[in-house]
XYZ file of C-alpha atoms in Angstrom:
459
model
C 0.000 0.000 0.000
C 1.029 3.583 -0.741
C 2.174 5.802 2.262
C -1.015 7.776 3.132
C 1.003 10.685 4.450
C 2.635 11.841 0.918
C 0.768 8.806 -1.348
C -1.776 10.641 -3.791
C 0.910 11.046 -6.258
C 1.692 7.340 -6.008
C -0.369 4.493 -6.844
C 1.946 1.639 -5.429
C 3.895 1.162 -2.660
C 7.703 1.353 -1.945
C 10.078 -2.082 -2.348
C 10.991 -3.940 1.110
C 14.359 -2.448 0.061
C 13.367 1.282 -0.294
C 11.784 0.943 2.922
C 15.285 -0.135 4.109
C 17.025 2.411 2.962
C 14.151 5.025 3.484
C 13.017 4.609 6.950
C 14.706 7.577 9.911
C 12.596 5.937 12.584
C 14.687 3.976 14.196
C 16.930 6.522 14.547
C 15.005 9.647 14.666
C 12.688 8.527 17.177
C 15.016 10.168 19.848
C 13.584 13.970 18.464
C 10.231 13.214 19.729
C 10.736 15.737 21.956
C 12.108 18.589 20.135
C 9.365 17.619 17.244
C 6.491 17.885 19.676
C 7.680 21.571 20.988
C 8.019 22.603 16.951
C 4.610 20.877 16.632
C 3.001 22.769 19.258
C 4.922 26.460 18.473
C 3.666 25.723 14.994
C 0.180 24.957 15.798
C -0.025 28.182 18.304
C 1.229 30.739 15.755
C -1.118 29.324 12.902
C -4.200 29.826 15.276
C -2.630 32.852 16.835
C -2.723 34.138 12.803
C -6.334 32.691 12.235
C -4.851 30.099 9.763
C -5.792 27.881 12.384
C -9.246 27.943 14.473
C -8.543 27.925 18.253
C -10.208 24.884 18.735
C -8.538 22.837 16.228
C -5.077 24.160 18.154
C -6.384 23.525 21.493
C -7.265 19.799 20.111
C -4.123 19.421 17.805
C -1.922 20.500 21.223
C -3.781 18.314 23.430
C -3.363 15.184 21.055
C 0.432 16.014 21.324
C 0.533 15.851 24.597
C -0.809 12.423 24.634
C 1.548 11.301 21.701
C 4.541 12.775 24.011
C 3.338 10.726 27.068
C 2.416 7.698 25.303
C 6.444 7.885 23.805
C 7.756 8.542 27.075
C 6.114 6.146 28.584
C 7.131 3.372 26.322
C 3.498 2.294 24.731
C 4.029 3.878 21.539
C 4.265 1.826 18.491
C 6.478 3.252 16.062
C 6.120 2.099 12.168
C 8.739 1.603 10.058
C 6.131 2.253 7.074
C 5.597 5.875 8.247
C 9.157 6.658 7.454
C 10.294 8.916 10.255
C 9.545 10.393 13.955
C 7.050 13.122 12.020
C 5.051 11.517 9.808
C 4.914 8.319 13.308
C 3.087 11.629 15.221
C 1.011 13.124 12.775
C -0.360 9.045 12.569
C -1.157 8.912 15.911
C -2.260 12.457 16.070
C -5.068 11.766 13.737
C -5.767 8.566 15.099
C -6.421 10.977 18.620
C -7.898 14.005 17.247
C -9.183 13.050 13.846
C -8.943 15.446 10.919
C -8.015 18.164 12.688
C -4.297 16.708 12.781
C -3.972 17.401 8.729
C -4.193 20.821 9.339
C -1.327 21.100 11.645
C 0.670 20.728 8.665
C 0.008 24.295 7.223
C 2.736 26.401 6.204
C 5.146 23.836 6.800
C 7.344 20.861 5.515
C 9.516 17.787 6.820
C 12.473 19.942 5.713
C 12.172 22.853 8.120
C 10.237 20.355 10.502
C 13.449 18.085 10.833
C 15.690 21.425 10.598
C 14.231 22.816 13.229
C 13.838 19.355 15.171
C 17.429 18.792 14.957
C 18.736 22.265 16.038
C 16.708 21.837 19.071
C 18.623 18.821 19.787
C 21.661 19.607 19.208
C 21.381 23.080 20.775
C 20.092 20.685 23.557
C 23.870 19.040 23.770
C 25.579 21.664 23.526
C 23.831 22.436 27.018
C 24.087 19.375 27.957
C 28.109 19.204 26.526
C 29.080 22.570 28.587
C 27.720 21.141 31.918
C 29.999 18.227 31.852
C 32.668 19.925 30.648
C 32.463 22.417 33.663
C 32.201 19.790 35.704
C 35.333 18.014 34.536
C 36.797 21.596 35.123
C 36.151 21.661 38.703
C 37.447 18.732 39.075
C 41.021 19.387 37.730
C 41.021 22.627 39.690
C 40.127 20.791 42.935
C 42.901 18.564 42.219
C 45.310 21.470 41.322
C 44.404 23.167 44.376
C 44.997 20.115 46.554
C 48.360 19.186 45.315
C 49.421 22.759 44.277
C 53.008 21.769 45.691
C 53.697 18.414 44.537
C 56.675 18.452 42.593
C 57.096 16.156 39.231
C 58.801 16.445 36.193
C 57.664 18.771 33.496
C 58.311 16.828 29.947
C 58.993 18.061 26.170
C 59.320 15.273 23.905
C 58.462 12.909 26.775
C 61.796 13.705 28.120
C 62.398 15.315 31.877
C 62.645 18.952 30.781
C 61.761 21.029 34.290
C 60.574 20.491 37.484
C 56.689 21.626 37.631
C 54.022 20.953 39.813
C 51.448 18.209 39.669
C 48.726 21.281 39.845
C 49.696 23.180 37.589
C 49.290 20.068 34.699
C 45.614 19.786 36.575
C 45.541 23.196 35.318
C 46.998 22.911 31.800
C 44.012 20.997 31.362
C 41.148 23.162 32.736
C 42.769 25.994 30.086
C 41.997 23.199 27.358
C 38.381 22.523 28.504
C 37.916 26.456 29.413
C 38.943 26.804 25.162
C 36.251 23.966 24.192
C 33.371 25.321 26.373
C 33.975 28.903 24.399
C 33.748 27.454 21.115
C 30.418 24.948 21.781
C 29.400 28.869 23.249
C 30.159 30.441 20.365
C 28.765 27.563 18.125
C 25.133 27.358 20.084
C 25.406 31.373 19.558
C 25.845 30.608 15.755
C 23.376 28.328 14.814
C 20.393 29.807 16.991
C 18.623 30.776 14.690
C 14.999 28.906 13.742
C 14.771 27.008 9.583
C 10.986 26.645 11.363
C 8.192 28.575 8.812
C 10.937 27.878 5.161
C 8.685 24.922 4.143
C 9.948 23.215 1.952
C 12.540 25.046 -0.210
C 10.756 28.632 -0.623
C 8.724 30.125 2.254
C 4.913 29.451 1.958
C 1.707 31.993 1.015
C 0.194 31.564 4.119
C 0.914 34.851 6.204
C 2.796 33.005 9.192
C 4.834 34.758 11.818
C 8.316 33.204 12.071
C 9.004 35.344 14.947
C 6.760 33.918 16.795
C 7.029 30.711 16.791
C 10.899 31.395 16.843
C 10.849 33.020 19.948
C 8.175 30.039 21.728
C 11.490 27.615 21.007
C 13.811 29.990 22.393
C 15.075 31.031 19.224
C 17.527 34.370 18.918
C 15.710 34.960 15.741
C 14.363 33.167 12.421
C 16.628 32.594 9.613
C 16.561 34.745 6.818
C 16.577 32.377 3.824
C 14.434 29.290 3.331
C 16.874 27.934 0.909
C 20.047 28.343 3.499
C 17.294 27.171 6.280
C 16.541 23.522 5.010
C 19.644 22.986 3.614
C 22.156 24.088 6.615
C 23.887 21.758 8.464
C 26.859 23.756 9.634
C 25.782 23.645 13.471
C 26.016 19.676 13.199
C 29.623 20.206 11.383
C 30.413 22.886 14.088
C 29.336 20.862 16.798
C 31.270 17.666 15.790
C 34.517 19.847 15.146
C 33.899 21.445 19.009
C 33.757 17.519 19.769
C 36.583 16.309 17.967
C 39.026 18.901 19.171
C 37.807 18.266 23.164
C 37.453 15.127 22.486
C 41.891 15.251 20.926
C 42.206 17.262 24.573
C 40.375 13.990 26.715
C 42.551 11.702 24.301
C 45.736 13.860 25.416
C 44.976 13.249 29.125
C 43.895 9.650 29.069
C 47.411 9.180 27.490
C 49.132 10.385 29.987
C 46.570 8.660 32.408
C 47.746 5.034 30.768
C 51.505 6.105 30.758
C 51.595 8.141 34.597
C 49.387 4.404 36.052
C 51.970 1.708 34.399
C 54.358 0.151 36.354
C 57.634 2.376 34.483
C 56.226 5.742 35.978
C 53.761 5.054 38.923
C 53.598 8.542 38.844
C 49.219 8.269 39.736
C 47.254 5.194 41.434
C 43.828 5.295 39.291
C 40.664 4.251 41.489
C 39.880 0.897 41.032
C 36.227 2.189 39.476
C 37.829 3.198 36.318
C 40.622 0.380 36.632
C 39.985 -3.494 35.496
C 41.905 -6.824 35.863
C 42.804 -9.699 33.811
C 41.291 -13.047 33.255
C 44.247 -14.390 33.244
C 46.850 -12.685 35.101
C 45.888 -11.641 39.172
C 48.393 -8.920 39.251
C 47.123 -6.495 36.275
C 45.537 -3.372 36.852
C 44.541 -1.957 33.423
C 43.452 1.729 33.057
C 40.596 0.558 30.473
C 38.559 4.245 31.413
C 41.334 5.946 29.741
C 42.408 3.620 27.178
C 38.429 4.027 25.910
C 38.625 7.683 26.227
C 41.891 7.844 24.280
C 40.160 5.829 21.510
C 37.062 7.964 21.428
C 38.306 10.527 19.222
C 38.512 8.691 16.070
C 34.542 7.967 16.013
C 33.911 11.111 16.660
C 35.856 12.981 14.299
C 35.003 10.102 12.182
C 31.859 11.283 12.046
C 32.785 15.352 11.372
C 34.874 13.686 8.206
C 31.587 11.848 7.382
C 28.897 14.715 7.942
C 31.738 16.550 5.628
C 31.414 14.140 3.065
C 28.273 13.876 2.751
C 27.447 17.844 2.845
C 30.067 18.730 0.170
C 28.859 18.311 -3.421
C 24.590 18.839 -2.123
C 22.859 21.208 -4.599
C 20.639 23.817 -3.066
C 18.377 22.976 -0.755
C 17.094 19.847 0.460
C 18.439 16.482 -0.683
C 17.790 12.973 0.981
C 21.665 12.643 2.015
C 20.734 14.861 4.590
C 19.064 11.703 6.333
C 22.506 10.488 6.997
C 23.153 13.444 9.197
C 21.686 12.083 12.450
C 22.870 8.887 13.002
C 27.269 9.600 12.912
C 26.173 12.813 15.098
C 23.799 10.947 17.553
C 26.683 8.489 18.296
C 29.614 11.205 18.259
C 27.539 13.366 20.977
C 26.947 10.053 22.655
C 30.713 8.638 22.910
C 31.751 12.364 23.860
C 28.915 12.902 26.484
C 30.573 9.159 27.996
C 34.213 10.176 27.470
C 33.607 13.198 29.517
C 31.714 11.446 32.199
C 34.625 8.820 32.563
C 37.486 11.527 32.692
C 35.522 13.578 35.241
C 35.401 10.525 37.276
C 38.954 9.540 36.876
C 40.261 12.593 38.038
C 38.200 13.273 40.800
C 39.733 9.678 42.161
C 42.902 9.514 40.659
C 45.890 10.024 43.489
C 49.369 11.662 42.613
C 52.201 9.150 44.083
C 54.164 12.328 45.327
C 57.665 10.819 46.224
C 58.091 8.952 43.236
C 57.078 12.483 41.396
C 59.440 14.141 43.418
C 62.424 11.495 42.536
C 61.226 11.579 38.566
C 61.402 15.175 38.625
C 64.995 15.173 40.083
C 66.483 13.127 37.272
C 67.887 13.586 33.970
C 69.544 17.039 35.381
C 66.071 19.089 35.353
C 67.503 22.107 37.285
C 70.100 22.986 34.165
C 67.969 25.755 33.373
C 68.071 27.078 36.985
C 71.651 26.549 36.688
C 71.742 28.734 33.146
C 69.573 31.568 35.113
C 71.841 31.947 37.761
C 74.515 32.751 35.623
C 72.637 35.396 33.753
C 71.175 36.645 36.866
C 74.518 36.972 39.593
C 77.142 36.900 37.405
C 75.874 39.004 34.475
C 76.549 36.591 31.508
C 74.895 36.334 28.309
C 72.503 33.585 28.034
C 74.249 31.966 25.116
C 77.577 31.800 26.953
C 75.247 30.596 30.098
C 74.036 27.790 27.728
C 77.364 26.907 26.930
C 78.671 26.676 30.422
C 75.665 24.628 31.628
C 76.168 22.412 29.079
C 79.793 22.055 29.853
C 78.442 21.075 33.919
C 75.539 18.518 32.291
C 78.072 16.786 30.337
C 80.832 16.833 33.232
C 77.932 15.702 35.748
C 77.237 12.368 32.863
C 80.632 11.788 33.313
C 80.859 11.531 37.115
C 77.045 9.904 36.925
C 75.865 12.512 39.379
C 73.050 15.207 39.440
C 73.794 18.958 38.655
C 73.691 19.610 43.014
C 76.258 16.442 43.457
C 78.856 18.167 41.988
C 81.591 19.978 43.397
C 82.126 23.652 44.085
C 85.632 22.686 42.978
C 84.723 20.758 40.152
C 82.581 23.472 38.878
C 84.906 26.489 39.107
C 86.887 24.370 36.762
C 84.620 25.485 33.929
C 83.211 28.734 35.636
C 85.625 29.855 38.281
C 83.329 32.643 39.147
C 80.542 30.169 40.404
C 79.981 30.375 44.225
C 78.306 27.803 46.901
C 74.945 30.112 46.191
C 74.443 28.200 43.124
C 73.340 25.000 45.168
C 70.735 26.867 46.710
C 68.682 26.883 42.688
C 69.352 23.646 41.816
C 66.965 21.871 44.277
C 63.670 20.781 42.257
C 61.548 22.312 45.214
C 63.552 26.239 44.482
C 63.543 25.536 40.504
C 59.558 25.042 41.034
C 59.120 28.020 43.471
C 61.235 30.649 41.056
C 58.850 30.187 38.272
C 56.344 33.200 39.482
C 56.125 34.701 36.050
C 52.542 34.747 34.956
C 51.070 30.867 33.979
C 54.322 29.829 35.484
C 54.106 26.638 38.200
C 55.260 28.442 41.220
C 52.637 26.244 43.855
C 51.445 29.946 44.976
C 50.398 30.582 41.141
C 48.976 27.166 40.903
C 47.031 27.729 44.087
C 45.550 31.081 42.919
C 45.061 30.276 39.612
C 43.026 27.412 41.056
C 40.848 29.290 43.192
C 40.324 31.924 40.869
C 38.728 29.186 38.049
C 36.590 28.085 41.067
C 35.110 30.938 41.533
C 34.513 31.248 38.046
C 32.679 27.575 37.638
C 30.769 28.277 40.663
């Protein structure tokens, strides 16, 4: 049989296989929600305009309500036959109401209908996105604050490069998240705008107010072309490249989550909720939270490369491909809404091991830069010739296989003869730490009001 919804211009039905690659429902189903609200905005402003008689409204958003209960309740029966979560409501609508469902369909299409459906969801998210991303926030400045004075080393090219603290990498990372939650801002800013009232390609002749029924979804404003307004998917693309680049910052951190829990480093014990054995070997302890997280990133900016893809060689305005929108996004927001959760939870139980830090960060002669500032700063030399000198102490220091502070005054006038016993007093991991007061540096005192200051901000 012919779909009744759109089948007067068709006199037989669809193949099985059409269906198969036709049908959104089991998909799209999760929009209800959204779909209902546009329903209901829609059916207001038509009555509102007299397009609509007040009773047929009052009926048409009374039947919704029942649809939205019977779907949140779990005893509605969605059809694969009706295609998608619209034409499954306007069904059930009519089967409520009667005839008065058919006109709820005035001055509008599936194309702004799922448009606007789908920026209320995602706009939704990116709520939703921000919350746990503030909460992961708080959690890595708690942790800063805490251990604002716990020495470790500070790495470039996963070398020991400086001593730092272990709060000011919390705090690294709350900079990162801080940088993702102003771009979803900027992106829900962006794409507020309502496609609701563009039909299907070209506006419609009945004289609708798009402000109004912009402004019942909590709207900024409607958009200004009906082409742009069924055919726009940037604030799914925007959304998915917000995720993939916080979702490359999680990835960063679980990394160093799996490397600072191994046995090499012990530089963190992970709580055993985010940790998990072996079936066959008692004595693992595998960081399987962060491992996950780390691998998150490549389905979700999988799915920006597919949304990408699939947008790139569309023809104004609406095309079918479009369909394929929902289900890479729905599963990106998904993994990234879980990846978040996991890392929030990981670092709110996650304990710094702070003597091995401590010993880490006093290796592989970490204070030579202390060593190189000294020079500048009491005896006046340029920092090249510093440099040099420094160098010539590392490499005498190899030699002897001692630190930097285990050599000799002797041994060091050798090469600088104008080096006094002050030196030792900067080449301690705690003083190299403390000195760095310049502004973002990881003195403990700027870790510790850098972290209060974010919690103030979060709230």
């Amino acid at each position: 049989m012919t779909n009744k919804m759109w089948g007067g211009r068709f006199s037989t039905g669809p193949a099985q296989i059409m269906e198969e690659i036709n049908a959104s429902i089991g998909f799209d189903q999760r929009l209800y929600n959204q779909d209902i609200a546009g329903s209901k905005a829609h059916a207001e402003m038509l009555a509102a305009k007299g397009i609509l008689t007040k009773a047929d409204a009052k009926s048409i958003i009374r039947g919704l309500n029942q649809v939205q209960s019977e779907i949140s309740s779990g005893q509605f029966n969605f059809s694969r036959s009706l295609e998608d979560i619209h034409m499954n409501i306007e069904q059930r609508l009519k089967e409520i109401i009667g005839d008065a469902a058919g006109r709820l369909h005035t001055g509008r299409s599936r194309n702004d209908q799922i448009a606007t459906d789908f920026k209320l969801y995602i706009r939704d998210c990116l709520d939703m996105l921000d919350g746990q991303l503030k909460d992961l926030q708080k959690a890595l400045a708690k942790q800063a604050e805490k251990h604002a004075d716990v020495i470790m080393p500070g790495f470039t090219h996963l070398q020991v490069a400086q001593p730092i603290t272990f709060g000011h990498h919390m705090m690294a990372y709350v900079e990162m998240f801080g940088r993702d939650r102003s771009r979803i801002a900027d992106a829900r800013k962006r794409m507020n705008e309502c496609p609701l009232g563009a039909a299907a390609l070209a506006g419609t002749s009945f004289p609708i107010d798009r402000y109004k029924t912009s402004g019942a979804l909590g709207f900024a404003r409607p958009m200004r072309n009906s082409l742009d307004a069924v055919s726009d998917r940037d604030f799914v693309l925007e959304t998915l490249s917000c995720a993939s680049i916080s979702a490359m910052h999680l990835s960063r951190m679980a990394e160093e989550l799996v490397i600072w829990s191994s046995s090499q480093f012990k530089f963190i014990t992970m709580s055993d909720k985010y940790s998990t054995g072996s079936s066959i070997m008692p004595q693992k302890r595998n960081p399987d939270a962060a491992e996950l997280v780390r691998a998150k990133v490549g389905r979700i900016l999988g799915a920006l490369t597919s949304l990408v893809v699939v947008m790139k060689g569309l023809p104004l305005a609406y095309s079918k491909d479009m369909q394929e929108d929902k289900e890479p996004a729905f599963d990106a927001i998904d993994s990234y809404s879980l990846a978040l959760a996991a890392m929030t939870g990981m670092v709110k139980d996650l304990k710094p091991n702070k003597e091995i830090l401590r010993t880490a960060a006093a290796t592989g002669f970490s204070t030579a830069t202390d060593l190189a500032d000294w020079l500048v700063r009491v005896l006046a030399m340029p920092f090249r010739d510093a440099h040099h000198v420094t160098g010539a102490l590392v490499a005498l220091a190899e030699k002897n296989k001692v630190d930097l502070a285990e050599l000799s005054l002797e041994a060091m006038q050798k090469i600088e003869p104008r080096i006094t016993k002050e030196v030792f007093k900067v080449l301690t991991v705690e003083a190299s730490a403390r000195s760095r007061t310049s502004l973002g540096g990881t003195a403990p005192r700027n870790v510790t009001r850098e972290a209060k200051r974010w919690l103030k901000k979060l709230g």
